[in-house]
Tab-separated table of C-alpha atoms and ligand atoms in Angstrom:
chain	number	residue	atom	x	y	z
A	5	MET	CA	0.019	0.079	0.093
A	6	PRO	CA	1.370	3.596	-0.755
A	7	LEU	CA	2.107	6.068	1.997
A	8	VAL	CA	-1.495	6.981	3.465
A	9	THR	CA	-2.869	10.396	4.127
A	10	THR	CA	-4.110	10.792	7.995
A	11	THR	CA	-8.000	10.544	6.928
A	12	GLU	CA	-8.757	6.972	7.391
A	13	LEU	CA	-6.432	6.524	10.276
A	14	PHE	CA	-8.251	9.489	12.454
A	15	LYS	CA	-11.661	8.238	11.017
A	16	LYS	CA	-11.216	4.796	12.667
A	17	ALA	CA	-9.270	6.137	15.833
A	18	TYR	CA	-12.298	8.961	16.525
A	19	GLU	CA	-14.712	6.327	16.151
A	20	GLY	CA	-12.902	3.599	18.343
A	21	LYS	CA	-11.711	6.386	20.783
A	22	PHE	CA	-8.481	5.636	20.653
A	23	ALA	CA	-5.214	7.476	19.315
A	24	ILE	CA	-2.685	7.056	16.294
A	25	GLY	CA	1.034	7.473	17.673
A	26	ALA	CA	2.853	9.891	15.873
A	27	PHE	CA	6.795	9.455	16.170
A	28	ASN	CA	9.582	11.712	15.191
A	29	VAL	CA	12.247	10.034	12.902
A	30	ASN	CA	15.663	10.869	12.433
A	31	ASN	CA	17.506	7.929	11.188
A	32	MET	CA	17.329	4.374	9.996
A	33	GLU	CA	17.072	2.595	13.432
A	34	ILE	CA	14.444	5.132	14.678
A	35	VAL	CA	12.270	4.120	11.793
A	36	GLN	CA	12.814	0.550	12.074
A	37	GLY	CA	12.281	0.496	15.601
A	38	ILE	CA	8.910	2.299	15.163
A	39	ILE	CA	8.208	0.074	12.309
A	40	GLU	CA	8.864	-3.120	13.980
A	41	ALA	CA	6.249	-2.258	16.659
A	42	ALA	CA	3.611	-1.236	14.419
A	43	LYS	CA	3.853	-4.339	12.427
A	44	ALA	CA	3.843	-6.555	15.825
A	45	GLU	CA	0.310	-4.368	16.888
A	46	ASN	CA	-0.720	-4.474	13.232
A	47	SER	CA	-1.021	-0.745	13.817
A	48	GLY	CA	-1.384	2.227	11.475
A	49	VAL	CA	1.175	4.937	12.292
A	50	ILE	CA	2.595	8.340	11.543
A	51	LEU	CA	6.171	9.048	11.093
A	52	GLN	CA	6.838	12.821	11.409
A	53	ALA	CA	10.054	14.964	10.367
A	54	SER	CA	10.796	17.934	12.327
A	55	ALA	CA	12.776	20.868	10.647
A	56	GLY	CA	15.954	19.389	13.028
A	57	ALA	CA	15.757	15.991	11.347
A	58	ARG	CA	15.175	17.336	8.020
A	59	LYS	CA	18.679	19.099	8.606
A	60	TYR	CA	20.108	16.002	10.167
A	61	ALA	CA	19.180	13.413	7.744
A	62	SER	CA	17.526	15.236	4.702
A	63	ALA	CA	13.982	14.893	3.531
A	64	GLU	CA	15.146	12.501	0.914
A	65	PHE	CA	16.572	10.149	3.077
A	66	LEU	CA	13.646	10.532	5.659
A	67	LYS	CA	11.435	9.724	2.796
A	68	ALA	CA	13.428	6.986	1.575
A	69	LEU	CA	13.496	5.277	4.681
A	70	VAL	CA	9.587	5.860	5.303
A	71	GLU	CA	8.868	4.354	1.714
A	72	ALA	CA	11.011	1.338	2.733
A	73	ALA	CA	9.188	0.630	5.648
A	74	GLU	CA	5.837	0.867	4.167
A	75	LYS	CA	7.239	-1.538	1.349
A	76	GLU	CA	8.648	-3.727	3.808
A	77	SER	CA	5.463	-3.609	6.133
A	78	SER	CA	2.369	-2.952	4.153
A	79	LEU	CA	0.995	-1.046	6.960
A	80	PRO	CA	-0.954	2.256	6.651
A	81	ILE	CA	1.909	4.901	7.277
A	82	ALA	CA	1.663	8.682	6.803
A	83	LEU	CA	4.817	10.397	6.335
A	84	HIS	CA	4.115	13.995	8.118
A	85	LEU	CA	5.786	17.385	8.223
A	86	ASP	CA	6.078	18.456	12.177
A	87	HIS	CA	6.079	21.930	12.804
A	88	GLY	CA	6.429	23.495	9.497
A	89	ASP	CA	6.758	27.125	9.935
A	90	SER	CA	5.950	28.373	6.546
A	91	PHE	CA	4.042	28.178	3.482
A	92	GLU	CA	7.211	27.426	1.598
A	93	ILE	CA	8.439	24.386	3.738
A	94	CYS	CA	4.915	22.681	3.828
A	95	LYS	CA	4.880	23.302	-0.120
A	96	GLN	CA	8.221	21.570	-0.584
A	97	CYS	CA	7.615	18.497	1.540
A	98	ILE	CA	3.708	18.245	-0.017
A	99	ASP	CA	5.893	18.505	-3.708
A	100	ASP	CA	8.339	16.162	-2.040
A	101	GLY	CA	5.536	13.200	-1.498
A	102	PHE	CA	4.797	13.888	2.240
A	103	THR	CA	1.404	12.774	2.628
A	104	SER	CA	0.413	15.468	5.896
A	105	VAL	CA	1.857	18.607	6.759
A	106	MET	CA	1.692	20.469	9.684
A	107	ILE	CA	1.778	24.514	9.277
A	108	ASP	CA	2.462	25.861	12.802
A	109	GLY	CA	1.252	29.475	13.103
A	110	SER	CA	0.685	29.021	16.703
A	111	SER	CA	3.149	32.094	17.345
A	112	LEU	CA	1.071	34.376	15.183
A	113	PRO	CA	-1.775	36.444	16.137
A	114	ILE	CA	-5.167	34.160	15.281
A	115	GLU	CA	-5.987	36.184	12.261
A	116	GLU	CA	-2.541	35.524	10.973
A	117	ASN	CA	-2.329	32.011	11.929
A	118	ILE	CA	-5.713	31.574	9.963
A	119	ALA	CA	-4.587	33.161	6.784
A	120	LEU	CA	-1.457	31.064	6.707
A	121	THR	CA	-3.053	27.938	7.331
A	122	LYS	CA	-5.887	28.716	4.731
A	123	LYS	CA	-3.016	29.030	2.302
A	124	VAL	CA	-1.254	25.798	2.966
A	125	VAL	CA	-4.891	24.000	3.266
A	126	GLU	CA	-5.714	25.086	-0.281
A	127	TYR	CA	-2.459	24.042	-1.881
A	128	ALA	CA	-2.481	20.806	0.115
A	129	HIS	CA	-5.658	19.902	-0.775
A	130	SER	CA	-5.106	20.342	-4.526
A	131	LYS	CA	-2.299	17.914	-4.164
A	132	GLY	CA	-4.290	15.039	-2.030
A	133	VAL	CA	-2.369	15.999	1.053
A	134	VAL	CA	-3.804	16.821	4.349
A	135	VAL	CA	-2.908	19.560	7.063
A	136	GLU	CA	-2.443	19.932	10.784
A	137	ALA	CA	-2.464	23.575	12.411
A	138	GLU	CA	-2.040	24.472	15.749
A	139	LEU	CA	-3.803	27.190	18.039
A	140	GLY	CA	-2.619	27.949	21.353
A	141	LYS	CA	0.610	27.728	22.632
A	142	LEU	CA	2.678	24.765	24.079
A	143	ALA	CA	5.409	25.465	26.600
A	144	GLY	CA	8.604	23.515	26.438
A	145	VAL	CA	11.378	23.374	23.816
A	146	GLU	CA	10.977	22.594	20.359
A	147	ASP	CA	13.781	23.028	17.595
A	148	ASP	CA	15.798	25.242	19.806
A	149	VAL	CA	12.861	27.444	20.542
A	150	LYS	CA	11.993	27.812	24.108
A	151	VAL	CA	8.640	28.772	25.287
A	152	ASP	CA	8.246	29.325	28.889
A	153	ALA	CA	5.350	28.567	31.004
A	154	ALA	CA	4.321	31.802	31.695
A	155	ASP	CA	3.834	32.359	27.837
A	156	ALA	CA	1.945	29.168	27.012
A	157	THR	CA	-1.474	29.703	26.118
A	158	TYR	CA	-4.413	27.344	26.413
A	159	THR	CA	-6.711	26.833	23.296
A	160	ASP	CA	-10.109	28.818	23.476
A	161	PRO	CA	-12.654	26.525	22.488
A	162	ASP	CA	-14.546	29.015	20.345
A	163	ASP	CA	-11.273	30.339	18.450
A	164	ALA	CA	-10.821	26.710	17.629
A	165	VAL	CA	-14.354	26.372	15.963
A	166	ARG	CA	-13.667	29.580	14.014
A	167	PHE	CA	-10.382	28.092	12.980
A	168	VAL	CA	-11.356	25.050	11.938
A	169	LYS	CA	-14.278	26.413	9.543
A	170	GLU	CA	-12.408	29.548	8.199
A	171	THR	CA	-9.545	27.288	7.219
A	172	ASN	CA	-10.915	23.977	6.383
A	173	VAL	CA	-7.890	22.694	8.092
A	174	ASP	CA	-7.712	18.521	8.421
A	175	SER	CA	-6.899	18.474	12.307
A	176	LEU	CA	-5.877	20.758	14.905
A	177	ALA	CA	-3.238	20.497	17.705
A	178	ILE	CA	-4.379	22.133	20.733
A	179	ALA	CA	-2.794	23.151	24.045
A	180	ILE	CA	-4.292	21.870	27.182
A	181	GLY	CA	-1.128	21.576	29.282
A	182	THR	CA	1.240	19.407	27.570
A	183	SER	CA	4.572	20.551	26.620
A	184	HIS	CA	7.554	19.753	24.304
A	185	GLY	CA	10.752	18.074	25.960
A	186	ALA	CA	11.293	16.243	29.240
A	187	TYR	CA	10.379	18.781	31.762
A	188	LYS	CA	6.663	19.099	31.519
A	189	PHE	CA	5.532	19.619	35.187
A	190	SER	CA	7.251	21.040	38.027
A	191	GLY	CA	4.650	19.995	40.444
A	192	ASP	CA	1.665	17.318	39.706
A	193	ALA	CA	0.645	16.857	36.299
A	194	LYS	CA	-2.397	18.323	34.831
A	195	LEU	CA	-4.241	18.532	31.660
A	196	ASP	CA	-7.356	20.551	31.280
A	197	PHE	CA	-9.746	17.891	30.390
A	198	GLU	CA	-12.732	20.385	30.846
A	199	ARG	CA	-11.270	22.407	28.054
A	200	LEU	CA	-10.654	19.290	25.960
A	201	GLU	CA	-14.173	18.144	26.365
A	202	VAL	CA	-15.745	21.410	25.550
A	203	ILE	CA	-13.627	21.744	22.422
A	204	SER	CA	-14.364	18.243	21.456
A	205	ASN	CA	-18.257	18.700	21.911
A	206	LYS	CA	-17.971	21.978	19.590
A	207	LEU	CA	-16.147	20.143	17.012
A	208	PRO	CA	-17.952	16.691	16.461
A	209	GLY	CA	-15.764	14.367	14.579
A	210	PHE	CA	-12.966	16.420	14.165
A	211	PRO	CA	-9.688	14.905	15.027
A	212	LEU	CA	-7.643	16.650	17.275
A	213	VAL	CA	-3.889	16.632	18.139
A	214	LEU	CA	-1.820	16.444	21.401
A	215	HIS	CA	1.802	17.598	21.027
A	216	GLY	CA	4.609	17.432	23.826
A	217	ALA	CA	2.848	13.861	24.861
A	218	SER	CA	5.661	11.979	26.093
A	219	SER	CA	5.429	10.297	29.294
A	220	VAL	CA	8.789	10.290	30.443
A	221	PRO	CA	8.901	7.226	32.385
A	222	ALA	CA	10.634	7.319	35.412
A	223	GLU	CA	12.318	4.066	34.911
A	224	LEU	CA	13.938	5.348	31.299
A	225	VAL	CA	15.262	8.341	33.330
A	226	ASP	CA	16.795	6.518	35.774
A	227	LEU	CA	18.456	4.320	33.469
A	228	CYS	CA	19.852	7.093	31.695
A	229	ASN	CA	20.815	8.728	34.699
A	230	LYS	CA	22.253	5.376	36.495
A	231	TYR	CA	24.550	5.288	32.713
A	232	GLY	CA	26.108	8.727	33.175
A	233	GLY	CA	23.123	11.069	32.065
A	234	ASN	CA	21.983	14.193	34.076
A	235	ILE	CA	18.213	14.756	33.756
A	236	PRO	CA	17.200	15.349	37.476
A	237	GLY	CA	13.482	16.351	37.883
A	238	ALA	CA	12.161	15.197	34.512
A	239	LYS	CA	8.425	14.769	34.256
A	240	GLY	CA	5.950	13.879	31.706
A	241	VAL	CA	2.476	13.216	30.924
A	242	PRO	CA	0.988	10.036	32.700
A	243	GLU	CA	-0.111	7.081	30.352
A	244	GLU	CA	-3.627	7.316	31.480
A	245	MET	CA	-4.202	10.850	30.848
A	246	LEU	CA	-3.344	10.228	27.142
A	247	SER	CA	-5.675	7.307	27.086
A	248	LYS	CA	-8.410	9.455	28.625
A	249	ALA	CA	-7.785	12.359	25.962
A	250	ALA	CA	-8.087	9.817	22.992
A	251	GLU	CA	-11.750	9.300	24.335
A	252	TYR	CA	-12.491	12.858	23.830
A	253	GLY	CA	-11.168	13.395	19.908
A	254	VAL	CA	-7.770	13.438	20.254
A	255	CYS	CA	-6.709	10.880	17.134
A	256	LYS	CA	-3.039	11.894	16.967
A	257	ILE	CA	-0.541	12.039	19.816
A	258	ASN	CA	2.998	13.239	19.300
A	259	VAL	CA	5.938	11.420	20.746
A	260	ASP	CA	9.583	12.339	20.814
A	261	THR	CA	11.552	12.867	23.801
A	262	ASP	CA	10.675	9.321	24.966
A	263	LEU	CA	12.030	7.698	22.141
A	264	ARG	CA	15.319	9.662	22.828
A	265	LEU	CA	15.300	8.671	26.549
A	266	ALA	CA	14.747	5.000	25.565
A	267	MET	CA	17.503	4.723	22.727
A	268	THR	CA	19.906	6.505	24.872
A	269	ALA	CA	19.438	4.711	27.778
A	270	ALA	CA	20.258	1.386	26.035
A	271	ILE	CA	23.117	2.910	24.207
A	272	ARG	CA	24.668	4.420	27.362
A	273	LYS	CA	24.366	0.761	28.676
A	274	VAL	CA	26.163	-0.862	26.019
A	275	PHE	CA	29.171	1.861	26.630
A	276	ASN	CA	28.726	1.591	30.573
A	277	GLU	CA	29.062	-2.493	30.258
A	278	ASN	CA	31.809	-2.477	27.481
A	279	PRO	CA	33.577	0.718	26.964
A	280	ALA	CA	35.671	-0.550	24.316
A	281	GLU	CA	32.657	-1.200	22.351
A	282	PHE	CA	33.045	0.197	18.509
A	283	ASP	CA	30.763	-1.444	16.149
A	284	PRO	CA	27.870	0.848	15.597
A	285	ARG	CA	25.638	-2.301	15.070
A	286	LYS	CA	26.441	-3.273	18.845
A	287	TYR	CA	25.002	-0.265	20.457
A	288	LEU	CA	22.316	0.990	17.646
A	289	GLY	CA	20.983	-2.419	17.446
A	290	PRO	CA	19.942	-2.126	21.335
A	291	GLY	CA	19.223	1.404	20.618
A	292	ARG	CA	16.413	0.309	17.971
A	293	GLN	CA	15.375	-2.540	20.161
A	294	ALA	CA	14.632	-0.018	22.863
A	295	ILE	CA	12.568	2.125	20.516
A	296	LYS	CA	10.574	-0.801	19.398
A	297	GLU	CA	9.774	-1.759	22.997
A	298	ILE	CA	8.705	1.729	24.165
A	299	VAL	CA	6.402	2.352	20.732
A	300	GLN	CA	4.859	-1.311	20.991
A	301	HIS	CA	4.164	-0.227	24.563
A	302	LYS	CA	2.493	3.003	23.435
A	303	ILE	CA	0.489	1.661	20.609
A	304	LYS	CA	-0.798	-1.377	22.683
A	305	ASN	CA	-1.280	-0.052	26.219
A	306	VAL	CA	-1.843	3.986	25.887
A	307	PHE	CA	-2.933	4.815	22.485
A	308	ARG	CA	-4.772	1.340	22.231
A	309	CYS	CA	-4.584	1.462	18.545
A	310	SER	CA	-3.649	-2.198	17.968
A	311	ASN	CA	-5.107	-3.712	14.852
A	312	SER	CA	-5.964	-0.569	13.465
A	313	ALA	CA	-4.255	-1.161	10.184
A	314	LYS	CA	-7.282	-3.451	9.553
B	72	G3H	O1	8.154	18.883	18.840
B	72	G3H	C1	9.254	18.822	18.484
B	72	G3H	C2	10.006	17.192	18.419
B	72	G3H	O2	10.479	16.801	19.532
B	72	G3H	C3	11.182	17.755	17.459
B	72	G3H	O3	12.356	17.906	17.833
B	72	G3H	O4	13.110	19.670	16.269
B	72	G3H	O5	14.946	18.750	17.994
B	72	G3H	O6	13.823	17.409	16.006
B	72	G3H	P1	13.538	18.547	17.104
B	73	13P	P1	7.688	15.319	23.120
B	73	13P	O1	8.744	16.187	23.405
B	73	13P	O2	6.622	15.416	24.523
B	73	13P	O3	8.046	14.002	22.899
B	73	13P	O4	6.577	15.821	22.201
B	73	13P	C1	6.929	15.747	20.759
B	73	13P	C2	6.193	16.749	19.922
B	73	13P	O5	5.311	17.188	20.229
B	73	13P	C3	6.651	16.532	18.054
B	73	13P	O6	6.056	17.615	17.631
B	74	ZN	ZN1	5.052	19.266	18.579
């Protein structure tokens, strides 16, 4: 099956009250680890490339890796641009064969965000590609841009309705308390479920997206720290909150940080146990296996999208 858009995946997810995992990819081992997990769970999956990923690996290499994954697995896989910040980058990815793009105008005033999103939607739809936009502002670090918690703004439900209506966008990332990176909460983890429910009720049938949704499992942080890391105080979104969000119209859940932690912990372990190791396969292999394990856990137990490939 060729690469798919997210339309069918989201339709099933919305109806079944589960979410499709969207995982950031930067190299071959990450793509392979995610696909092994998706295969084991017979799940559709979204592989997404940030600006940093495209700078590191290039869009061509990432696309070729994702196409190889699709050929080898026959799963429904969407190739998505994560946090596109201009019409030009969205257009380039659409022209290059991405099946979904995000235009992130969340830092702009709403009128400008609407105008920019509308322009991307018109071009994307003319090429059969779907568009995710963002309204509201998440805290945290993404692509070297740091938004302080004080500058984060939750999504206004009425603005969300207006935004979707005026842009004709296919999905919308909303801000309800998640944030990018490993440090999401200084105190107790809290998401604004009341706000999510209101937004979801006002947009029936419409797929919502959660960014900044890594759970930052304590055991992974401990593993990283045990083998020489130094990431004290990291705290993510509890898994049960993500499962609950999926019941309120959240059809796409973005995860990057947890994959980084899992891969890094596995690689650190190899070097800790054998500092003389110098065959990349001996440390990237365990890194890939760790990605598979965490992605499979999320697909099966957290997002509950096992067998969504049917
Ligand atoms: O939302 C951001 C993702 O974690 C991508 O991170 O821009 O460092 O590749 P990156
Ligand atoms: P995390 O940093 O929580 O993994 O979020 C990733 C993300 O939102 C990618 O767009
Ligand atoms: Zn994001």
